[in-house]
CSV table of C-alpha atoms and ligand atoms in Angstrom, one decimal:
chain,number,residue,atom,x,y,z
A,1,MET,CA,87.4,-32.3,13.8
A,2,LYS,CA,85.0,-33.5,10.9
A,3,LEU,CA,82.3,-30.9,9.5
A,4,TYR,CA,78.9,-31.5,8.6
A,5,GLU,CA,78.2,-30.7,4.9
A,6,PHE,CA,75.9,-28.3,6.2
A,7,GLN,CA,79.0,-26.7,7.6
A,8,GLY,CA,81.5,-27.2,4.7
A,9,LYS,CA,79.5,-25.3,2.7
A,10,GLU,CA,78.9,-22.8,5.2
A,11,ILE,CA,82.6,-21.8,3.9
A,12,PHE,CA,81.9,-22.9,1.2
A,13,LYS,CA,79.5,-19.9,0.7
A,14,LYS,CA,81.9,-17.5,2.2
A,15,TYR,CA,84.4,-18.6,-0.1
A,16,GLY,CA,81.9,-17.8,-3.3
A,17,ILE,CA,81.8,-21.5,-4.2
A,18,PRO,CA,78.5,-21.8,-5.7
A,19,VAL,CA,76.4,-24.2,-3.3
A,20,GLN,CA,72.8,-24.9,-3.6
A,21,SER,CA,70.6,-22.9,-1.8
A,22,GLY,CA,69.2,-24.8,1.0
A,23,PHE,CA,68.2,-25.3,5.3
A,24,LEU,CA,68.6,-27.9,7.7
A,25,ILE,CA,65.2,-29.9,9.0
A,26,HIS,CA,66.1,-30.8,12.4
A,27,ALA,CA,64.7,-34.6,13.7
A,28,LYS,CA,62.4,-32.3,15.9
A,29,ASP,CA,60.7,-29.8,13.4
A,30,ASN,CA,57.5,-30.9,12.3
A,31,GLY,CA,55.4,-29.8,9.0
A,32,LYS,CA,57.8,-28.0,8.1
A,33,ASP,CA,56.2,-26.7,3.8
A,34,LEU,CA,58.6,-27.5,0.9
A,35,THR,CA,59.4,-26.4,-2.3
A,36,PRO,CA,59.9,-29.5,-4.7
A,37,PRO,CA,62.2,-30.5,-6.3
A,38,LEU,CA,64.6,-31.2,-3.3
A,39,VAL,CA,67.9,-33.2,-2.2
A,40,LEU,CA,67.0,-34.3,0.9
A,41,LYS,CA,70.4,-35.2,2.7
A,42,SER,CA,70.9,-37.1,5.7
A,43,GLN,CA,74.1,-34.9,7.7
A,44,VAL,CA,76.6,-37.6,9.1
A,45,LEU,CA,79.9,-37.9,9.8
A,46,VAL,CA,80.6,-41.0,7.7
A,47,GLY,CA,80.8,-41.4,4.0
A,48,GLY,CA,79.4,-43.0,1.9
A,49,ARG,CA,75.4,-41.9,2.7
A,50,GLY,CA,73.8,-42.2,-0.9
A,51,LYS,CA,74.8,-45.3,-1.5
A,52,ALA,CA,73.3,-46.4,1.8
A,53,GLY,CA,70.3,-44.3,1.2
A,54,GLY,CA,71.0,-41.4,2.9
A,55,ILE,CA,69.9,-39.0,0.0
A,56,LYS,CA,66.7,-38.8,-1.5
A,57,ILE,CA,65.2,-36.6,-4.2
A,58,TRP,CA,61.9,-35.4,-3.9
A,59,ASP,CA,59.7,-34.4,-6.8
A,60,GLY,CA,56.8,-33.5,-4.9
A,61,SER,CA,54.9,-36.8,-6.2
A,62,THR,CA,54.9,-38.1,-3.1
A,63,ASP,CA,54.6,-37.2,0.4
A,64,ALA,CA,57.4,-35.3,1.8
A,65,SER,CA,57.2,-36.6,5.9
A,66,LYS,CA,57.7,-40.1,4.6
A,67,ILE,CA,60.7,-39.7,3.3
A,68,ILE,CA,61.8,-37.1,5.7
A,69,ASN,CA,61.2,-39.6,8.8
A,70,ASP,CA,62.4,-42.5,6.7
A,71,LEU,CA,66.0,-40.9,6.6
A,72,PHE,CA,65.8,-40.1,10.7
A,73,ALA,CA,65.1,-43.6,10.8
A,74,LEU,CA,68.3,-44.3,9.2
A,75,THR,CA,71.6,-45.1,11.3
A,76,ILE,CA,74.6,-44.7,8.5
A,77,GLN,CA,78.0,-46.7,9.5
A,78,GLY,CA,76.7,-46.9,13.3
A,79,GLU,CA,76.0,-43.3,12.8
A,80,LYS,CA,72.4,-42.3,14.1
A,81,VAL,CA,70.6,-39.5,11.2
A,82,LYS,CA,69.9,-36.0,13.2
A,83,ALA,CA,69.2,-33.8,10.8
A,84,ILE,CA,68.3,-33.1,7.1
A,85,LEU,CA,70.2,-30.9,5.4
A,86,ALA,CA,67.2,-29.9,2.2
A,87,LEU,CA,68.5,-28.3,-0.6
A,88,GLU,CA,67.0,-27.6,-3.8
A,89,LYS,CA,68.0,-29.9,-6.1
A,90,VAL,CA,70.0,-29.1,-9.7
A,91,ASP,CA,71.0,-30.9,-13.2
A,92,ILE,CA,73.7,-32.0,-13.2
A,93,LEU,CA,75.7,-32.9,-16.2
A,94,ARG,CA,78.9,-34.4,-15.5
A,95,GLU,CA,80.4,-34.8,-12.0
A,96,ILE,CA,84.1,-34.1,-11.7
A,97,TYR,CA,86.1,-35.1,-7.8
A,98,LEU,CA,88.0,-32.8,-6.6
A,99,SER,CA,90.4,-32.0,-3.4
A,100,ILE,CA,93.3,-30.9,-1.8
A,101,THR,CA,94.9,-32.4,1.6
A,102,PHE,CA,98.7,-33.4,2.5
A,103,ASN,CA,100.5,-35.4,0.8
A,104,ARG,CA,101.7,-37.9,3.1
A,105,GLY,CA,105.3,-38.7,2.7
A,106,LYS,CA,106.5,-34.8,2.0
A,107,SER,CA,103.6,-32.8,4.4
A,108,THR,CA,102.8,-30.7,1.5
A,109,PRO,CA,99.2,-29.7,0.3
A,110,VAL,CA,98.5,-31.9,-3.2
A,111,LEU,CA,96.0,-30.6,-5.1
A,112,ILE,CA,93.5,-34.1,-6.6
A,113,VAL,CA,91.3,-34.1,-9.9
A,114,GLY,CA,89.1,-37.0,-11.2
A,115,THR,CA,87.6,-36.8,-14.5
A,116,SER,CA,84.4,-38.3,-13.4
A,117,GLY,CA,83.2,-37.4,-9.7
A,118,GLY,CA,80.1,-39.0,-7.3
A,119,MET,CA,80.0,-41.8,-5.7
A,120,ASP,CA,81.5,-44.5,-7.2
A,121,ILE,CA,85.1,-42.6,-7.1
A,122,GLU,CA,87.1,-45.1,-5.1
A,123,GLU,CA,85.7,-48.5,-7.2
A,124,SER,CA,85.9,-46.5,-10.8
A,125,ALA,CA,89.7,-45.7,-10.0
A,126,ARG,CA,90.4,-49.0,-9.1
A,127,LEU,CA,89.4,-50.1,-12.7
A,128,ASN,CA,91.4,-47.3,-13.7
A,129,LYS,CA,87.7,-45.7,-15.5
A,130,GLU,CA,88.8,-42.4,-13.8
A,131,LYS,CA,91.5,-41.1,-13.6
A,132,ILE,CA,92.8,-39.4,-11.7
A,133,TYR,CA,95.9,-36.8,-11.6
A,134,PHE,CA,98.2,-35.3,-8.5
A,135,VAL,CA,99.1,-31.8,-8.9
A,136,GLU,CA,101.8,-30.8,-5.8
A,137,ILE,CA,101.6,-27.9,-3.9
A,138,ASP,CA,104.6,-25.9,-3.4
A,139,PRO,CA,103.4,-24.4,0.5
A,140,PHE,CA,105.3,-20.7,-0.4
A,141,LEU,CA,104.3,-20.6,-3.8
A,142,GLY,CA,100.7,-21.9,-3.3
A,143,ILE,CA,98.9,-22.3,-6.7
A,144,LEU,CA,99.9,-21.9,-9.4
A,145,GLU,CA,97.9,-21.0,-12.6
A,146,TYR,CA,99.8,-22.9,-15.4
A,147,GLN,CA,99.1,-26.3,-12.5
A,148,ILE,CA,95.3,-25.1,-12.9
A,149,ARG,CA,95.5,-25.5,-16.6
A,150,PHE,CA,97.1,-28.3,-16.3
A,151,VAL,CA,94.3,-30.4,-14.6
A,152,ALA,CA,91.0,-27.9,-16.0
A,153,LYS,CA,92.5,-29.5,-19.7
A,154,LYS,CA,92.5,-33.1,-18.1
A,155,LEU,CA,89.0,-32.4,-17.4
A,156,ASN,CA,87.8,-30.8,-20.1
A,157,ILE,CA,86.1,-27.9,-19.0
A,158,ASP,CA,84.7,-25.3,-20.7
A,159,ASN,CA,84.7,-22.4,-18.0
A,160,TYR,CA,88.3,-21.9,-16.9
A,161,LEU,CA,88.1,-18.8,-15.0
A,162,GLU,CA,85.3,-20.2,-12.7
A,163,PHE,CA,86.9,-23.0,-12.6
A,164,LYS,CA,89.8,-21.7,-11.3
A,165,ASN,CA,87.9,-19.6,-9.0
A,166,ILE,CA,86.7,-21.9,-7.1
A,167,ILE,CA,90.5,-24.4,-7.3
A,168,ARG,CA,91.4,-21.1,-5.6
A,169,ALA,CA,89.3,-20.5,-3.4
A,170,VAL,CA,89.1,-24.9,-2.0
A,171,TYR,CA,92.9,-23.8,-1.5
A,172,LYS,CA,92.2,-20.7,0.3
A,173,ILE,CA,90.2,-22.5,2.7
A,174,PHE,CA,92.7,-25.5,2.9
A,175,LYS,CA,95.6,-22.6,4.3
A,176,GLU,CA,92.8,-20.6,6.2
A,177,TYR,CA,91.0,-23.4,8.5
A,178,ASP,CA,94.1,-25.2,8.7
A,179,ALA,CA,92.4,-28.0,6.7
A,180,THR,CA,93.5,-31.5,6.8
A,181,LEU,CA,91.1,-31.9,3.7
A,182,VAL,CA,89.2,-30.0,1.9
A,183,GLU,CA,87.7,-32.6,-1.0
A,184,ILE,CA,84.1,-32.2,-3.3
A,185,ASN,CA,83.0,-35.2,-4.6
A,186,PRO,CA,80.9,-34.4,-6.7
A,187,LEU,CA,81.5,-30.7,-8.2
A,188,ALA,CA,78.9,-30.7,-10.0
A,189,ILE,CA,78.8,-29.4,-13.9
A,190,THR,CA,75.3,-27.8,-14.2
A,191,PRO,CA,73.3,-26.0,-16.9
A,192,GLY,CA,74.1,-22.3,-14.8
A,193,GLY,CA,77.7,-24.1,-13.9
A,194,PHE,CA,79.7,-25.3,-11.7
A,195,VAL,CA,77.8,-26.3,-8.4
A,196,ALA,CA,80.4,-28.0,-5.5
A,197,ILE,CA,77.4,-30.8,-4.9
A,198,ASP,CA,78.8,-31.9,-1.4
A,199,ALA,CA,81.0,-31.3,1.2
A,200,LYS,CA,83.8,-32.7,3.1
A,201,VAL,CA,86.3,-30.6,5.5
A,202,ASN,CA,88.0,-31.9,8.3
A,203,LEU,CA,90.1,-29.6,10.4
A,204,ASP,CA,93.6,-29.6,11.7
A,205,ASP,CA,92.4,-30.5,16.1
A,206,GLN,CA,96.3,-29.9,16.9
A,207,SER,CA,95.8,-26.3,14.7
A,208,ARG,CA,92.7,-25.3,17.6
A,209,PHE,CA,94.3,-22.3,19.2
A,210,ARG,CA,94.4,-20.5,15.9
A,211,HIS,CA,91.0,-20.7,15.6
A,212,GLU,CA,89.8,-20.7,18.8
A,213,GLU,CA,86.0,-19.0,18.2
A,214,LEU,CA,85.7,-21.3,14.9
A,215,PHE,CA,86.2,-25.2,16.4
A,216,ASN,CA,83.4,-23.3,19.5
A,217,LYS,CA,81.1,-22.3,17.1
A,218,LEU,CA,81.5,-25.7,14.3
A,219,ARG,CA,80.7,-27.6,18.3
A,220,GLU,CA,78.3,-26.0,19.9
A,221,GLU,CA,76.3,-26.8,16.0
A,222,LYS,CA,77.4,-30.4,16.3
A,223,GLU,CA,75.8,-30.7,19.3
A,224,PHE,CA,72.8,-29.5,18.7
A,225,ILE,CA,72.4,-31.3,15.9
A,226,GLN,CA,73.5,-34.6,17.6
A,227,ASP,CA,70.7,-33.4,20.6
A,228,LYS,CA,73.6,-33.3,23.3
A,229,LYS,CA,72.2,-29.8,24.2
A,230,GLU,CA,68.6,-30.8,24.7
A,231,ALA,CA,67.8,-27.5,26.1
A,232,HIS,CA,69.7,-26.0,23.3
A,233,ALA,CA,66.0,-25.0,21.6
A,234,SER,CA,64.1,-23.9,24.6
A,235,LYS,CA,66.5,-22.5,26.1
A,236,PRO,CA,70.0,-20.6,24.8
A,237,LYS,CA,73.2,-20.2,25.6
A,238,GLU,CA,73.8,-17.1,27.0
A,239,ASP,CA,77.1,-16.8,24.7
A,240,THR,CA,75.5,-17.7,21.1
A,241,ILE,CA,74.5,-14.0,22.0
A,242,THR,CA,77.4,-11.3,21.4
A,243,TYR,CA,75.6,-8.4,23.6
A,244,VAL,CA,77.8,-4.6,22.8
A,245,SER,CA,75.4,-2.4,24.8
A,246,LEU,CA,76.1,1.6,23.5
A,247,SER,CA,74.7,5.5,24.4
A,248,GLY,CA,71.6,6.1,21.8
A,249,ASP,CA,68.6,4.9,21.0
A,250,ILE,CA,68.3,2.6,18.6
A,251,GLY,CA,68.6,-1.4,19.3
A,252,VAL,CA,70.3,-3.0,16.9
A,253,ILE,CA,69.9,-7.1,15.9
A,254,SER,CA,71.8,-9.1,13.3
A,255,ASP,CA,72.1,-12.6,12.7
A,256,GLY,CA,75.7,-11.8,11.9
A,257,ALA,CA,78.5,-10.1,13.0
A,258,GLY,CA,79.5,-8.5,9.9
A,259,THR,CA,76.2,-7.7,8.3
A,260,GLY,CA,75.4,-6.6,12.0
A,261,LEU,CA,78.9,-3.9,11.7
A,262,PHE,CA,77.9,-2.9,8.9
A,263,THR,CA,74.3,-2.2,9.9
A,264,LEU,CA,75.5,0.1,12.9
A,265,ASP,CA,77.7,2.0,10.4
A,266,LEU,CA,74.9,2.1,8.3
A,267,ILE,CA,73.2,4.1,11.2
A,268,ASN,CA,75.9,6.4,11.7
A,269,GLU,CA,76.1,7.7,8.2
A,270,TYR,CA,71.8,8.4,8.8
A,271,GLY,CA,72.2,10.2,12.0
A,272,GLY,CA,71.2,7.2,14.0
A,273,LYS,CA,72.6,6.8,17.2
A,274,VAL,CA,73.1,2.9,18.3
A,275,ALA,CA,71.9,2.2,22.2
A,276,ASN,CA,72.9,-1.5,22.0
A,277,PHE,CA,74.0,-4.5,19.4
A,278,CYS,CA,72.5,-8.3,19.5
A,279,GLU,CA,74.5,-11.0,17.6
A,280,MET,CA,72.7,-13.9,17.7
A,281,GLY,CA,75.5,-16.7,16.4
A,282,GLY,CA,75.6,-19.6,15.3
A,283,ILE,CA,72.2,-21.5,13.9
A,284,THR,CA,69.6,-19.2,15.4
A,285,ASN,CA,66.0,-20.4,16.6
A,286,SER,CA,63.2,-18.3,17.2
A,287,GLU,CA,63.6,-18.9,21.2
A,288,VAL,CA,67.6,-16.9,20.3
A,289,MET,CA,65.7,-14.2,18.4
A,290,LEU,CA,63.1,-13.4,21.3
A,291,LYS,CA,66.0,-13.9,23.8
A,292,SER,CA,67.9,-11.1,21.7
A,293,LEU,CA,65.1,-8.4,21.3
A,294,LYS,CA,64.5,-9.3,25.3
A,295,MET,CA,67.9,-8.0,25.4
A,296,VAL,CA,67.6,-4.8,23.1
A,297,ALA,CA,64.6,-3.9,24.7
A,298,SER,CA,65.2,-4.1,28.2
A,299,ASP,CA,67.2,-1.0,28.2
A,300,GLN,CA,64.8,1.7,28.7
A,301,SER,CA,66.7,4.5,25.6
A,302,VAL,CA,65.4,2.1,23.5
A,303,LYS,CA,63.5,4.2,21.5
A,304,SER,CA,62.8,2.1,17.8
A,305,ILE,CA,64.8,-1.5,17.2
A,306,LEU,CA,66.1,-2.6,13.8
A,307,VAL,CA,66.3,-6.3,13.3
A,308,VAL,CA,68.3,-7.2,10.4
A,309,LEU,CA,68.2,-10.6,8.8
A,310,ILE,CA,70.5,-12.5,6.4
A,311,GLY,CA,69.1,-16.1,6.0
A,312,GLY,CA,71.7,-19.0,5.0
A,313,PHE,CA,70.5,-22.0,7.7
A,314,ASN,CA,68.9,-19.8,10.0
A,315,ARG,CA,65.4,-19.4,9.1
A,316,MET,CA,63.1,-16.7,8.7
A,317,ASP,CA,59.5,-18.3,8.7
A,318,ASP,CA,61.7,-18.9,12.9
A,319,MET,CA,63.0,-15.9,13.4
A,320,ALA,CA,59.0,-14.1,12.7
A,321,GLU,CA,58.4,-16.6,15.1
A,322,GLY,CA,60.5,-15.6,17.4
A,323,ILE,CA,59.4,-11.6,16.6
A,324,LEU,CA,56.0,-12.4,17.5
A,325,LYS,CA,56.5,-14.4,20.6
A,326,PHE,CA,57.6,-10.6,21.5
A,327,LYS,CA,55.6,-9.1,20.6
A,328,LYS,CA,53.1,-11.4,22.3
A,329,GLU,CA,54.8,-11.4,25.9
A,330,LEU,CA,56.6,-8.2,26.2
A,331,ASN,CA,54.0,-5.9,24.9
A,332,LYS,CA,55.1,-3.2,25.1
A,333,ASP,CA,55.2,-0.8,21.8
A,334,ILE,CA,58.8,0.1,20.7
A,335,PRO,CA,58.4,0.5,17.0
A,336,ILE,CA,59.9,-2.8,15.8
A,337,PHE,CA,61.8,-2.6,11.8
A,338,ILE,CA,63.2,-5.5,10.0
A,339,ARG,CA,65.3,-6.3,7.2
A,340,MET,CA,64.8,-10.0,6.0
A,341,CYS,CA,65.9,-11.9,3.2
A,342,GLY,CA,67.1,-15.9,2.6
A,343,THR,CA,65.6,-19.0,2.8
A,344,LYS,CA,61.8,-18.1,3.5
A,345,GLU,CA,61.6,-15.2,3.5
A,346,GLU,CA,58.3,-15.2,1.5
A,347,ILE,CA,56.3,-16.7,4.7
A,348,GLY,CA,58.2,-14.2,7.2
A,349,LYS,CA,57.3,-11.3,5.8
A,350,GLU,CA,53.9,-12.7,5.4
A,351,LEU,CA,53.8,-13.5,9.2
A,352,MET,CA,55.4,-9.8,9.8
A,353,LYS,CA,52.8,-8.2,7.7
A,354,LYS,CA,49.7,-10.3,9.2
A,355,ALA,CA,51.1,-8.1,12.7
A,356,ASN,CA,51.3,-5.1,11.2
A,357,ILE,CA,55.3,-5.1,11.7
A,358,PRO,CA,57.5,-3.0,8.8
A,359,VAL,CA,59.2,-5.2,6.8
A,360,TYR,CA,61.7,-3.3,3.7
A,361,ASP,CA,63.8,-5.6,1.0
A,362,SER,CA,66.1,-2.5,1.3
A,363,LEU,CA,68.7,-2.6,4.0
A,364,ASN,CA,69.2,1.1,3.8
A,365,ILE,CA,65.4,2.1,4.0
A,366,ALA,CA,64.6,0.0,6.8
A,367,VAL,CA,67.4,1.9,8.4
A,368,LYS,CA,66.6,5.3,7.8
A,369,LYS,CA,62.5,4.7,8.9
A,370,ALA,CA,64.5,2.7,12.5
A,371,VAL,CA,66.5,6.6,12.5
A,372,LYS,CA,63.8,8.2,11.8
A,373,LYS,CA,60.8,6.7,14.5
A,374,ALA,CA,64.0,7.2,17.2
A,375,MET,CA,64.4,10.9,16.6
A,376,GLU,CA,60.4,11.3,16.4
A,377,ASN,CA,60.0,9.7,20.2
B,401,GDP,P1,77.9,-38.6,-0.6
B,401,GDP,O1,77.0,-40.0,-0.9
B,401,GDP,O2,76.8,-38.6,1.0
B,401,GDP,O3,79.1,-38.5,-1.2
B,401,GDP,O4,76.8,-37.7,-1.6
B,401,GDP,P2,76.6,-36.8,-2.4
B,401,GDP,O5,76.4,-35.0,-1.6
B,401,GDP,O6,78.1,-36.8,-3.0
B,401,GDP,O7,75.9,-37.2,-2.6
B,401,GDP,C1,75.7,-38.6,-3.4
B,401,GDP,C2,75.4,-38.5,-5.0
B,401,GDP,O8,73.7,-38.1,-5.4
B,401,GDP,C3,75.5,-37.4,-6.0
B,401,GDP,O9,77.3,-38.0,-6.3
B,401,GDP,C4,74.9,-36.7,-7.4
B,401,GDP,O10,74.3,-38.0,-8.1
B,401,GDP,C5,73.3,-37.0,-6.3
B,401,GDP,N1,72.7,-36.2,-6.0
B,401,GDP,C6,73.0,-35.3,-5.0
B,401,GDP,N2,72.7,-33.9,-4.4
B,401,GDP,C7,72.3,-34.0,-6.5
B,401,GDP,C8,71.2,-32.8,-7.0
B,401,GDP,O11,71.3,-32.1,-6.9
B,401,GDP,N3,70.8,-33.1,-8.5
B,401,GDP,C9,70.9,-34.2,-9.2
B,401,GDP,N4,70.7,-34.4,-9.8
B,401,GDP,N5,71.2,-35.2,-8.2
B,401,GDP,C10,72.4,-35.0,-7.2
B,402,MN,MN1,80.3,-37.0,-2.0
């Protein structure tokens, strides 16, 4: 299975590989406010987007919606553009090519690096402008320090430690996800350090049985992008939300399982008791937020609701919209406490403030408030 750039980058982020912050724009979105400079990248599964005009830099001097419309009108190698990844633009000092794939002949992993990655790598490789190095990896030993030193030297890397961490992370992803390719082209050297500008991750379909949940999540995201699931935006699928019912009086909603579990621990530590827990899986939108709130609030014992959001590709303005809809539709006065950070948090927080819903930067404080309220009520 081939992953979209934004999916690959979510994995990169998890493994500590630096990526630009950003968010997805779907064809149905309109009038999202954007702050320049941004790189607007069409999300397609074929390569060579840059050359096909699928990547645009928006510096703020023109109308962004015009660029976005142009990108949505594109078909790149037969693939229609259905989503755009908007990323903060970084300054690039140098581009490097980096990948791990299988050595066809031996079926063992091989690390490939090139001294000047980017859109023309195939061309420059042919013309010998580009120096490419192949390093065989023993699957039992993994990548060894001397091998990383070797490529770092060939690439003239100054920041060895940071580079080593990236290579190790790429190999870890390759192994743990059963990938057939993990490619960063280009890996940019910027004034602030390395940044993976592009992400190509291909998973081995044969390994699906080992990653059932992951494959399903990725496929769902893909179907959402490709509009195969028309209903998704208005009618969220039951199974994107994980609901757990417990016996206390605090309702909890999170946009990630890890954060959610951590929050449950904190509540416990502060003497609170959780009534139920909703984890909104995959790409979330305001409807999923609304639905989660309704699920949590339907439990009569819930006296306060704690919403914990850490937005990556998940947008806080969308989340706020869902919370406002809930307030309007249900009109129950269960107090809601929110911890919100990440993409578009300023807008999300502003919307919450206007509606008099408390938002906290500190998870600890949000948890304490929710626990206190449940005890009072
Ligand atoms: P591809 O054409 O599908 O491989 O798309 P990439 O994501 O690799 O981007 C193509 C090229 O666009 C890169 O090699 C960069 O030169 C350029 N580019 C992409 N993002 C940025 C950015 O944030 N800053 C700058 N300066 N250039 C970028
Ligand atoms: Mn690329």
